[in-house]
Amino acid sequence: MTATLGAATDSAGAPTPPSSAPSGPVLGVGGWLRWGWRTLTSMRTALLLLLLLAVVAVPGSVLPQRSSAPDEVATWIEDHGRLGELVDRLGGFNVYSSPWFAAVYLLLFTSLIGCVVPRTRVHWNALRSQPPATPRRLERLPVHRSFTVEQPPEQVLQSARGVLRGFRVQAYDRSLSAEKGYAKESANLLFHVALLLLLVTVAVGQLVGYTANKVVVEGGSFVNADGQYDSIRHGARFDGADLDPFKVTLDRLGVRYQEDGPRLGEPRSFDARVTWNDEDATGTASVAPNHPLEVDGTKVFLTGNGYAPVFRVTDSTGAVVYEGPQPFLPRDSNMTSLGAVKAPSAAGGGLAFSGFFLPTAAVDDVVGPHSTYPDLVEPKVFLNAYRGSEDGRKAGSVFTLDTDGLERIEDGDQPWLAQLGVGESAELPDGLGTIELVDVIRFANFQVSDTTGNGPTLAAAVLALVGLMGSLLLRRRRVWVRATAGEDGRTVVEVAGLGKGDADGLVTEVDRIADELRTPAASPPDTDRPTGQERT
Amino acid sequence: MSVAELSLDLVYAAMAVYALAMLCSFVELALGRPVPTEAAVREPARAASRRAVAAEGSVLTEERPPAPPAAPAPASGPDAGRWGRIAVSFTIVAALLHLAAVVCRGIAAGRAPWGNMYEFAIAGSFAAVAVFLVALRRWPIRLAGVVVVPFALLVLGLAVTVLYTEPEELVPSLQSYWLVIHVAAAIISTGAFTLGAVLSAAHWWRLRTGDEKRLAGIALPPAQRLDTWAYRVHVFTFPVWTFAVMAGAIWAENAWGRYWGWDPKETWALITWIVYAGYLHARATTGWRGWKSDAIALAGYAALLFNFIGVNVWLGGIHAPYSGV
């Protein structure tokens, strides 16, 4: 941006100011670059970018985001018509990967680099230099103590070196200059560098990482391989060939729900018993929320579950055209589930069914068939039937039936409706076939995530936290001790301190030093007076 | 009586004592009412203006009708300070009852007592009072109690009326020791940020009025001290909040397979973090230290509150369904 601006200015010669405006000094390319860089790396710009980042993060929390709720995004666009399309074009549904969001944080991090690099240089020099010369008038410093002792000045300064524990001390004429808390700036720089590191590790983790999902019914299994998943999201540098080909079989899914009280039906435990095996090992494990299975650095999470009724469908010829479990998608907390059974090979162009599965069925005049408890108390399916198939269409969801072009089967003038308990079957009209609810088993939704990028990210975050704490909690302060021979033969000792933002602590520290310098001789504290104003 | 009922009774008891503490604070403010001096009475027009008026060291605000000029002019009632100290004593007693309520709730539930919004509310309001009382040992900020105690009372009131729920076993997604770590850090930082917001607001008010202005006749600490204390509170709390967000990310990785998913709760935790980072930077930026940095601190607190209330009510997300926290 700055470069373009500079080049344009240069090719046009110097920009000619309007004659009415006072002509200032003319900036060349270098001047504009320097100006741009200085502006970008100034504290004020950094602060504005920081606040701007907070602001631009807001829309992503208000609008549904494609990354987490693609269906809601589609609904939102549908509901809002042209506004929805406009918001979409502006990146409103992909805020955190949108160019404008990236622009803000990239500018912020550029500004950060521009701030950290010179500060590191300055701090590096400070680390190797000695505390600065003692100011002539110590009484002008925020905290100042003055008293007299018996010992000669040399001896006072000698013992002061012992008193200034933890300080870097440099002797000057009749005085000591001491400084401590260099680690505060080191920690501050560490924090900012760690933030940069965090950005890099997050980016790299996303490039090589992947997240995949698979619905598995009890007794079923999946293999960790590209193409084996229901869905997979991965970064640009992801290579499917790198996946460790382990296999996970769902043996049984255990569930437990609250059985009484106002929280009736609230989940209490989900427990997927699995058997896993990779090239050289095998084992069983329990996968539960907060307890993922880890195989070869890849984690397998239990992120959802539901019911998979087992159906048997015959066609008009009596042939079994469908037999097996079909996962139904839960729609509410009592597991009212929606699903479809598709038998495209049935005689006469195919048969299809769609409807509800209810683990604890209840029929209500207002809401229709629904479930009143999430566990299997009185399981029932309610199904409509269709002739035809979805052939030739883009592979749709296994949970829903696209009824376009399908002919609904009628029973008289009513749509045909089957209501089946386990073990029950229903006959389609006109001898078209039968459907039987053989059994009900459960399915688990497994999410498989690669965790390779997480270690470095965590390390960067921990470094940032350590740096932050050091930067905020350590104190940097300078203390000076001066000892001069007084007129009465006693030694006048002055202790003064300078610090940032911690007035109370500085006073305590200076008092401690003054007290320790006073006590060894056990001389009467005759002229113990705080001098100068104590500024905070 | 079950332990859960005992906990609820203790909450009610704490509320009663907080109410007493609040009353005493208000009595302190009322007794501390300054009587206008001649200089102020000479300018009735200005005294009636909406803004506080400072004239020759004496002050008047519109809320206080000018008293007869013959009245003697002590800066504050003789017993004002005593009522304030009584308020603090009541606050301490209430906080102990409050703490007992939180502990009993934990015993009743058999887990860390912050698994749902009710528990978060009672633990969070306790943290706010506790941080205030700890800070009060170091700094003369008794008047901050005028805000912190009614705030705690309000939160407890909402907790027992709107949010109350029986102690139950947690839903599977919350059954993790990270609940203890992550939410505890969030509770502590919420409590401490509350005091930070009060001190920042007081500082802002101080900047507008100048250091001589008294609040209902009671001298507030000078602006510079308020600024320092507000900064110290924020400096303590910011790393705790940072840790809370990080612990949340670690937990999310373990529970959902990703450490960051831009869930509304996560996003607003980050927004809060960024705004408070802005405050810390503003304190060190020429031209920003002062009311602007105070405003940023208050914006950070607003974002924090929005994350606990607004996100649950309007934005939902995966944090919402069972716990709301």
PDB file of N, CA, C and O in Angstrom, chain B residues 114-171:
ATOM      1  N   TRP B 114     -19.525 -24.379  39.986  1.00  0.00           N
ATOM      2  CA  TRP B 114     -19.716 -23.418  38.893  1.00  0.00           C
ATOM      3  C   TRP B 114     -19.993 -24.152  37.583  1.00  0.00           C
ATOM      4  O   TRP B 114     -19.337 -23.934  36.583  1.00  0.00           O
ATOM      5  N   GLY B 115     -21.018 -24.995  37.633  1.00  0.00           N
ATOM      6  CA  GLY B 115     -21.366 -25.782  36.454  1.00  0.00           C
ATOM      7  C   GLY B 115     -22.550 -25.245  35.680  1.00  0.00           C
ATOM      8  O   GLY B 115     -22.908 -25.797  34.637  1.00  0.00           O
ATOM      9  N   ASN B 116     -23.205 -24.204  36.184  1.00  0.00           N
ATOM     10  CA  ASN B 116     -24.315 -23.607  35.435  1.00  0.00           C
ATOM     11  C   ASN B 116     -24.391 -22.125  35.784  1.00  0.00           C
ATOM     12  O   ASN B 116     -23.628 -21.630  36.607  1.00  0.00           O
ATOM     13  N   MET B 117     -25.309 -21.413  35.156  1.00  0.00           N
ATOM     14  CA  MET B 117     -25.335 -19.965  35.312  1.00  0.00           C
ATOM     15  C   MET B 117     -25.645 -19.534  36.750  1.00  0.00           C
ATOM     16  O   MET B 117     -25.119 -18.531  37.228  1.00  0.00           O
ATOM     17  N   TYR B 118     -26.505 -20.283  37.428  1.00  0.00           N
ATOM     18  CA  TYR B 118     -26.806 -19.930  38.820  1.00  0.00           C
ATOM     19  C   TYR B 118     -25.535 -19.979  39.652  1.00  0.00           C
ATOM     20  O   TYR B 118     -25.214 -19.037  40.393  1.00  0.00           O
ATOM     21  N   GLU B 119     -24.814 -21.077  39.512  1.00  0.00           N
ATOM     22  CA  GLU B 119     -23.602 -21.245  40.321  1.00  0.00           C
ATOM     23  C   GLU B 119     -22.539 -20.231  39.922  1.00  0.00           C
ATOM     24  O   GLU B 119     -21.831 -19.687  40.766  1.00  0.00           O
ATOM     25  N   PHE B 120     -22.445 -19.972  38.616  1.00  0.00           N
ATOM     26  CA  PHE B 120     -21.475 -18.972  38.173  1.00  0.00           C
ATOM     27  C   PHE B 120     -21.813 -17.600  38.760  1.00  0.00           C
ATOM     28  O   PHE B 120     -20.933 -16.854  39.170  1.00  0.00           O
ATOM     29  N   ALA B 121     -23.113 -17.291  38.817  1.00  0.00           N
ATOM     30  CA  ALA B 121     -23.527 -15.983  39.327  1.00  0.00           C
ATOM     31  C   ALA B 121     -23.168 -15.840  40.804  1.00  0.00           C
ATOM     32  O   ALA B 121     -22.631 -14.802  41.223  1.00  0.00           O
ATOM     33  N   ILE B 122     -23.439 -16.883  41.603  1.00  0.00           N
ATOM     34  CA  ILE B 122     -23.145 -16.704  43.030  1.00  0.00           C
ATOM     35  C   ILE B 122     -21.629 -16.717  43.274  1.00  0.00           C
ATOM     36  O   ILE B 122     -21.129 -15.955  44.096  1.00  0.00           O
ATOM     37  N   ALA B 123     -20.896 -17.532  42.519  1.00  0.00           N
ATOM     38  CA  ALA B 123     -19.445 -17.555  42.711  1.00  0.00           C
ATOM     39  C   ALA B 123     -18.815 -16.259  42.184  1.00  0.00           C
ATOM     40  O   ALA B 123     -17.919 -15.698  42.821  1.00  0.00           O
ATOM     41  N   GLY B 124     -19.296 -15.778  41.049  1.00  0.00           N
ATOM     42  CA  GLY B 124     -18.732 -14.566  40.457  1.00  0.00           C
ATOM     43  C   GLY B 124     -18.982 -13.338  41.318  1.00  0.00           C
ATOM     44  O   GLY B 124     -18.092 -12.501  41.499  1.00  0.00           O
ATOM     45  N   SER B 125     -20.204 -13.239  41.882  1.00  0.00           N
ATOM     46  CA  SER B 125     -20.474 -12.065  42.717  1.00  0.00           C
ATOM     47  C   SER B 125     -19.662 -12.148  44.011  1.00  0.00           C
ATOM     48  O   SER B 125     -19.216 -11.123  44.525  1.00  0.00           O
ATOM     49  N   PHE B 126     -19.442 -13.369  44.504  1.00  0.00           N
ATOM     50  CA  PHE B 126     -18.572 -13.496  45.676  1.00  0.00           C
ATOM     51  C   PHE B 126     -17.166 -13.008  45.342  1.00  0.00           C
ATOM     52  O   PHE B 126     -16.542 -12.284  46.114  1.00  0.00           O
ATOM     53  N   ALA B 127     -16.679 -13.417  44.161  1.00  0.00           N
ATOM     54  CA  ALA B 127     -15.323 -13.002  43.764  1.00  0.00           C
ATOM     55  C   ALA B 127     -15.221 -11.475  43.716  1.00  0.00           C
ATOM     56  O   ALA B 127     -14.221 -10.905  44.151  1.00  0.00           O
ATOM     57  N   ALA B 128     -16.271 -10.824  43.208  1.00  0.00           N
ATOM     58  CA  ALA B 128     -16.232  -9.365  43.116  1.00  0.00           C
ATOM     59  C   ALA B 128     -16.093  -8.742  44.506  1.00  0.00           C
ATOM     60  O   ALA B 128     -15.273  -7.846  44.728  1.00  0.00           O
ATOM     61  N   VAL B 129     -16.895  -9.255  45.473  1.00  0.00           N
ATOM     62  CA  VAL B 129     -16.833  -8.700  46.828  1.00  0.00           C
ATOM     63  C   VAL B 129     -15.485  -9.038  47.474  1.00  0.00           C
ATOM     64  O   VAL B 129     -14.868  -8.198  48.134  1.00  0.00           O
ATOM     65  N   ALA B 130     -15.024 -10.274  47.257  1.00  0.00           N
ATOM     66  CA  ALA B 130     -13.772 -10.695  47.886  1.00  0.00           C
ATOM     67  C   ALA B 130     -12.608  -9.842  47.389  1.00  0.00           C
ATOM     68  O   ALA B 130     -11.775  -9.394  48.183  1.00  0.00           O
ATOM     69  N   VAL B 131     -12.568  -9.605  46.072  1.00  0.00           N
ATOM     70  CA  VAL B 131     -11.480  -8.784  45.527  1.00  0.00           C
ATOM     71  C   VAL B 131     -11.555  -7.372  46.122  1.00  0.00           C
ATOM     72  O   VAL B 131     -10.533  -6.786  46.499  1.00  0.00           O
ATOM     73  N   PHE B 132     -12.774  -6.861  46.244  1.00  0.00           N
ATOM     74  CA  PHE B 132     -12.942  -5.528  46.836  1.00  0.00           C
ATOM     75  C   PHE B 132     -12.400  -5.506  48.262  1.00  0.00           C
ATOM     76  O   PHE B 132     -11.650  -4.593  48.643  1.00  0.00           O
ATOM     77  N   LEU B 133     -12.755  -6.536  49.055  1.00  0.00           N
ATOM     78  CA  LEU B 133     -12.318  -6.540  50.460  1.00  0.00           C
ATOM     79  C   LEU B 133     -10.803  -6.695  50.567  1.00  0.00           C
ATOM     80  O   LEU B 133     -10.166  -6.071  51.416  1.00  0.00           O
ATOM     81  N   VAL B 134     -10.220  -7.522  49.692  1.00  0.00           N
ATOM     82  CA  VAL B 134      -8.767  -7.680  49.722  1.00  0.00           C
ATOM     83  C   VAL B 134      -8.102  -6.349  49.356  1.00  0.00           C
ATOM     84  O   VAL B 134      -7.159  -5.898  50.012  1.00  0.00           O
ATOM     85  N   ALA B 135      -8.614  -5.706  48.314  1.00  0.00           N
ATOM     86  CA  ALA B 135      -8.030  -4.428  47.890  1.00  0.00           C
ATOM     87  C   ALA B 135      -8.191  -3.370  48.972  1.00  0.00           C
ATOM     88  O   ALA B 135      -7.327  -2.512  49.150  1.00  0.00           O
ATOM     89  N   LEU B 136      -9.298  -3.475  49.719  1.00  0.00           N
ATOM     90  CA  LEU B 136      -9.574  -2.495  50.768  1.00  0.00           C
ATOM     91  C   LEU B 136      -8.532  -2.553  51.883  1.00  0.00           C
ATOM     92  O   LEU B 136      -8.280  -1.568  52.569  1.00  0.00           O
ATOM     93  N   ARG B 137      -7.916  -3.716  52.056  1.00  0.00           N
ATOM     94  CA  ARG B 137      -6.860  -3.834  53.069  1.00  0.00           C
ATOM     95  C   ARG B 137      -5.641  -3.007  52.689  1.00  0.00           C
ATOM     96  O   ARG B 137      -4.856  -2.604  53.535  1.00  0.00           O
ATOM     97  N   ARG B 138      -5.444  -2.808  51.378  1.00  0.00           N
ATOM     98  CA  ARG B 138      -4.254  -2.094  50.929  1.00  0.00           C
ATOM     99  C   ARG B 138      -4.531  -0.636  50.624  1.00  0.00           C
ATOM    100  O   ARG B 138      -3.668   0.213  50.804  1.00  0.00           O
ATOM    101  N   TRP B 139      -5.720  -0.376  50.090  1.00  0.00           N
ATOM    102  CA  TRP B 139      -6.003   0.977  49.614  1.00  0.00           C
ATOM    103  C   TRP B 139      -7.281   1.514  50.244  1.00  0.00           C
ATOM    104  O   TRP B 139      -8.225   0.756  50.461  1.00  0.00           O
ATOM    105  N   PRO B 140      -7.351   2.829  50.478  1.00  0.00           N
ATOM    106  CA  PRO B 140      -8.573   3.416  51.051  1.00  0.00           C
ATOM    107  C   PRO B 140      -9.660   3.587  49.988  1.00  0.00           C
ATOM    108  O   PRO B 140      -9.896   4.689  49.512  1.00  0.00           O
ATOM    109  N   ILE B 141     -10.300   2.495  49.628  1.00  0.00           N
ATOM    110  CA  ILE B 141     -11.282   2.572  48.542  1.00  0.00           C
ATOM    111  C   ILE B 141     -12.658   2.162  49.039  1.00  0.00           C
ATOM    112  O   ILE B 141     -13.433   1.538  48.328  1.00  0.00           O
ATOM    113  N   ARG B 142     -12.966   2.523  50.303  1.00  0.00           N
ATOM    114  CA  ARG B 142     -14.220   2.078  50.891  1.00  0.00           C
ATOM    115  C   ARG B 142     -15.435   2.430  50.041  1.00  0.00           C
ATOM    116  O   ARG B 142     -16.381   1.672  49.930  1.00  0.00           O
ATOM    117  N   LEU B 143     -15.358   3.597  49.396  1.00  0.00           N
ATOM    118  CA  LEU B 143     -16.528   4.050  48.644  1.00  0.00           C
ATOM    119  C   LEU B 143     -16.828   3.170  47.436  1.00  0.00           C
ATOM    120  O   LEU B 143     -17.947   3.175  46.929  1.00  0.00           O
ATOM    121  N   ALA B 144     -15.825   2.399  46.983  1.00  0.00           N
ATOM    122  CA  ALA B 144     -16.092   1.489  45.867  1.00  0.00           C
ATOM    123  C   ALA B 144     -17.176   0.493  46.256  1.00  0.00           C
ATOM    124  O   ALA B 144     -17.899  -0.031  45.414  1.00  0.00           O
ATOM    125  N   GLY B 145     -17.302   0.247  47.574  1.00  0.00           N
ATOM    126  CA  GLY B 145     -18.341  -0.652  48.056  1.00  0.00           C
ATOM    127  C   GLY B 145     -19.744  -0.172  47.726  1.00  0.00           C
ATOM    128  O   GLY B 145     -20.672  -0.973  47.628  1.00  0.00           O
ATOM    129  N   VAL B 146     -19.894   1.127  47.551  1.00  0.00           N
ATOM    130  CA  VAL B 146     -21.203   1.685  47.201  1.00  0.00           C
ATOM    131  C   VAL B 146     -21.672   1.113  45.867  1.00  0.00           C
ATOM    132  O   VAL B 146     -22.866   1.017  45.594  1.00  0.00           O
ATOM    133  N   VAL B 147     -20.714   0.716  45.025  1.00  0.00           N
ATOM    134  CA  VAL B 147     -21.076   0.100  43.748  1.00  0.00           C
ATOM    135  C   VAL B 147     -20.994  -1.424  43.831  1.00  0.00           C
ATOM    136  O   VAL B 147     -21.888  -2.139  43.377  1.00  0.00           O
ATOM    137  N   VAL B 148     -19.902  -1.924  44.433  1.00  0.00           N
ATOM    138  CA  VAL B 148     -19.663  -3.370  44.412  1.00  0.00           C
ATOM    139  C   VAL B 148     -20.750  -4.119  45.185  1.00  0.00           C
ATOM    140  O   VAL B 148     -21.254  -5.153  44.721  1.00  0.00           O
ATOM    141  N   VAL B 149     -21.143  -3.620  46.360  1.00  0.00           N
ATOM    142  CA  VAL B 149     -22.122  -4.347  47.173  1.00  0.00           C
ATOM    143  C   VAL B 149     -23.505  -4.392  46.499  1.00  0.00           C
ATOM    144  O   VAL B 149     -24.082  -5.475  46.379  1.00  0.00           O
ATOM    145  N   PRO B 150     -24.050  -3.261  46.042  1.00  0.00           N
ATOM    146  CA  PRO B 150     -25.326  -3.368  45.308  1.00  0.00           C
ATOM    147  C   PRO B 150     -25.216  -4.248  44.069  1.00  0.00           C
ATOM    148  O   PRO B 150     -26.161  -4.952  43.723  1.00  0.00           O
ATOM    149  N   PHE B 151     -24.053  -4.228  43.418  1.00  0.00           N
ATOM    150  CA  PHE B 151     -23.843  -5.093  42.250  1.00  0.00           C
ATOM    151  C   PHE B 151     -23.987  -6.564  42.656  1.00  0.00           C
ATOM    152  O   PHE B 151     -24.700  -7.344  42.022  1.00  0.00           O
ATOM    153  N   ALA B 152     -23.322  -6.928  43.762  1.00  0.00           N
ATOM    154  CA  ALA B 152     -23.404  -8.310  44.234  1.00  0.00           C
ATOM    155  C   ALA B 152     -24.846  -8.661  44.605  1.00  0.00           C
ATOM    156  O   ALA B 152     -25.340  -9.756  44.301  1.00  0.00           O
ATOM    157  N   LEU B 153     -25.498  -7.714  45.239  1.00  0.00           N
ATOM    158  CA  LEU B 153     -26.888  -7.933  45.655  1.00  0.00           C
ATOM    159  C   LEU B 153     -27.778  -8.166  44.433  1.00  0.00           C
ATOM    160  O   LEU B 153     -28.621  -9.078  44.403  1.00  0.00           O
ATOM    161  N   LEU B 154     -27.571  -7.348  43.421  1.00  0.00           N
ATOM    162  CA  LEU B 154     -28.353  -7.475  42.191  1.00  0.00           C
ATOM    163  C   LEU B 154     -28.114  -8.843  41.536  1.00  0.00           C
ATOM    164  O   LEU B 154     -29.057  -9.540  41.136  1.00  0.00           O
ATOM    165  N   VAL B 155     -26.836  -9.234  41.444  1.00  0.00           N
ATOM    166  CA  VAL B 155     -26.517 -10.512  40.797  1.00  0.00           C
ATOM    167  C   VAL B 155     -27.125 -11.664  41.593  1.00  0.00           C
ATOM    168  O   VAL B 155     -27.713 -12.597  41.022  1.00  0.00           O
ATOM    169  N   LEU B 156     -27.024 -11.592  42.928  1.00  0.00           N
ATOM    170  CA  LEU B 156     -27.606 -12.661  43.753  1.00  0.00           C
ATOM    171  C   LEU B 156     -29.121 -12.695  43.583  1.00  0.00           C
ATOM    172  O   LEU B 156     -29.728 -13.773  43.526  1.00  0.00           O
ATOM    173  N   GLY B 157     -29.724 -11.508  43.509  1.00  0.00           N
ATOM    174  CA  GLY B 157     -31.170 -11.444  43.317  1.00  0.00           C
ATOM    175  C   GLY B 157     -31.593 -12.117  42.021  1.00  0.00           C
ATOM    176  O   GLY B 157     -32.523 -12.916  41.978  1.00  0.00           O
ATOM    177  N   LEU B 158     -30.852 -11.807  40.955  1.00  0.00           N
ATOM    178  CA  LEU B 158     -31.138 -12.445  39.673  1.00  0.00           C
ATOM    179  C   LEU B 158     -30.903 -13.951  39.766  1.00  0.00           C
ATOM    180  O   LEU B 158     -31.658 -14.751  39.211  1.00  0.00           O
ATOM    181  N   ALA B 159     -29.854 -14.324  40.487  1.00  0.00           N
ATOM    182  CA  ALA B 159     -29.497 -15.749  40.587  1.00  0.00           C
ATOM    183  C   ALA B 159     -30.632 -16.538  41.229  1.00  0.00           C
ATOM    184  O   ALA B 159     -31.038 -17.581  40.711  1.00  0.00           O
ATOM    185  N   VAL B 160     -31.171 -16.046  42.354  1.00  0.00           N
ATOM    186  CA  VAL B 160     -32.181 -16.849  43.056  1.00  0.00           C
ATOM    187  C   VAL B 160     -33.542 -16.775  42.363  1.00  0.00           C
ATOM    188  O   VAL B 160     -34.339 -17.698  42.489  1.00  0.00           O
ATOM    189  N   THR B 161     -33.801 -15.699  41.617  1.00  0.00           N
ATOM    190  CA  THR B 161     -35.129 -15.601  40.999  1.00  0.00           C
ATOM    191  C   THR B 161     -35.161 -16.185  39.590  1.00  0.00           C
ATOM    192  O   THR B 161     -36.055 -16.945  39.250  1.00  0.00           O
ATOM    193  N   VAL B 162     -34.171 -15.839  38.778  1.00  0.00           N
ATOM    194  CA  VAL B 162     -34.221 -16.229  37.360  1.00  0.00           C
ATOM    195  C   VAL B 162     -33.405 -17.482  37.080  1.00  0.00           C
ATOM    196  O   VAL B 162     -33.813 -18.361  36.331  1.00  0.00           O
ATOM    197  N   LEU B 163     -32.225 -17.555  37.704  1.00  0.00           N
ATOM    198  CA  LEU B 163     -31.273 -18.582  37.280  1.00  0.00           C
ATOM    199  C   LEU B 163     -31.317 -19.841  38.125  1.00  0.00           C
ATOM    200  O   LEU B 163     -30.685 -20.828  37.784  1.00  0.00           O
ATOM    201  N   TYR B 164     -32.067 -19.843  39.245  1.00  0.00           N
ATOM    202  CA  TYR B 164     -31.911 -20.942  40.189  1.00  0.00           C
ATOM    203  C   TYR B 164     -32.212 -22.301  39.562  1.00  0.00           C
ATOM    204  O   TYR B 164     -33.157 -22.476  38.797  1.00  0.00           O
ATOM    205  N   THR B 165     -31.386 -23.262  39.905  1.00  0.00           N
ATOM    206  CA  THR B 165     -31.588 -24.634  39.452  1.00  0.00           C
ATOM    207  C   THR B 165     -31.040 -25.566  40.525  1.00  0.00           C
ATOM    208  O   THR B 165     -30.097 -25.228  41.234  1.00  0.00           O
ATOM    209  N   GLU B 166     -31.685 -26.723  40.673  1.00  0.00           N
ATOM    210  CA  GLU B 166     -31.222 -27.684  41.675  1.00  0.00           C
ATOM    211  C   GLU B 166     -29.816 -28.159  41.302  1.00  0.00           C
ATOM    212  O   GLU B 166     -29.477 -28.238  40.127  1.00  0.00           O
ATOM    213  N   PRO B 167     -29.009 -28.479  42.323  1.00  0.00           N
ATOM    214  CA  PRO B 167     -27.684 -29.017  41.990  1.00  0.00           C
ATOM    215  C   PRO B 167     -27.834 -30.399  41.358  1.00  0.00           C
ATOM    216  O   PRO B 167     -28.424 -31.295  41.948  1.00  0.00           O
ATOM    217  N   GLU B 168     -27.378 -30.544  40.158  1.00  0.00           N
ATOM    218  CA  GLU B 168     -27.486 -31.819  39.448  1.00  0.00           C
ATOM    219  C   GLU B 168     -26.110 -32.229  38.963  1.00  0.00           C
ATOM    220  O   GLU B 168     -25.187 -31.429  38.907  1.00  0.00           O
ATOM    221  N   GLU B 169     -26.049 -33.459  38.565  1.00  0.00           N
ATOM    222  CA  GLU B 169     -24.868 -33.966  37.901  1.00  0.00           C
ATOM    223  C   GLU B 169     -24.657 -33.147  36.620  1.00  0.00           C
ATOM    224  O   GLU B 169     -25.619 -32.661  36.023  1.00  0.00           O
ATOM    225  N   LEU B 170     -23.420 -33.026  36.190  1.00  0.00           N
ATOM    226  CA  LEU B 170     -23.154 -32.224  34.998  1.00  0.00           C
ATOM    227  C   LEU B 170     -23.446 -33.008  33.725  1.00  0.00           C
ATOM    228  O   LEU B 170     -23.432 -34.231  33.716  1.00  0.00           O
ATOM    229  N   VAL B 171     -23.720 -32.258  32.656  1.00  0.00           N
ATOM    230  CA  VAL B 171     -23.831 -32.918  31.358  1.00  0.00           C
ATOM    231  C   VAL B 171     -22.439 -33.420  30.960  1.00  0.00           C
ATOM    232  O   VAL B 171     -21.430 -32.879  31.419  1.00  0.00           O
TER     233      VAL B 171
END
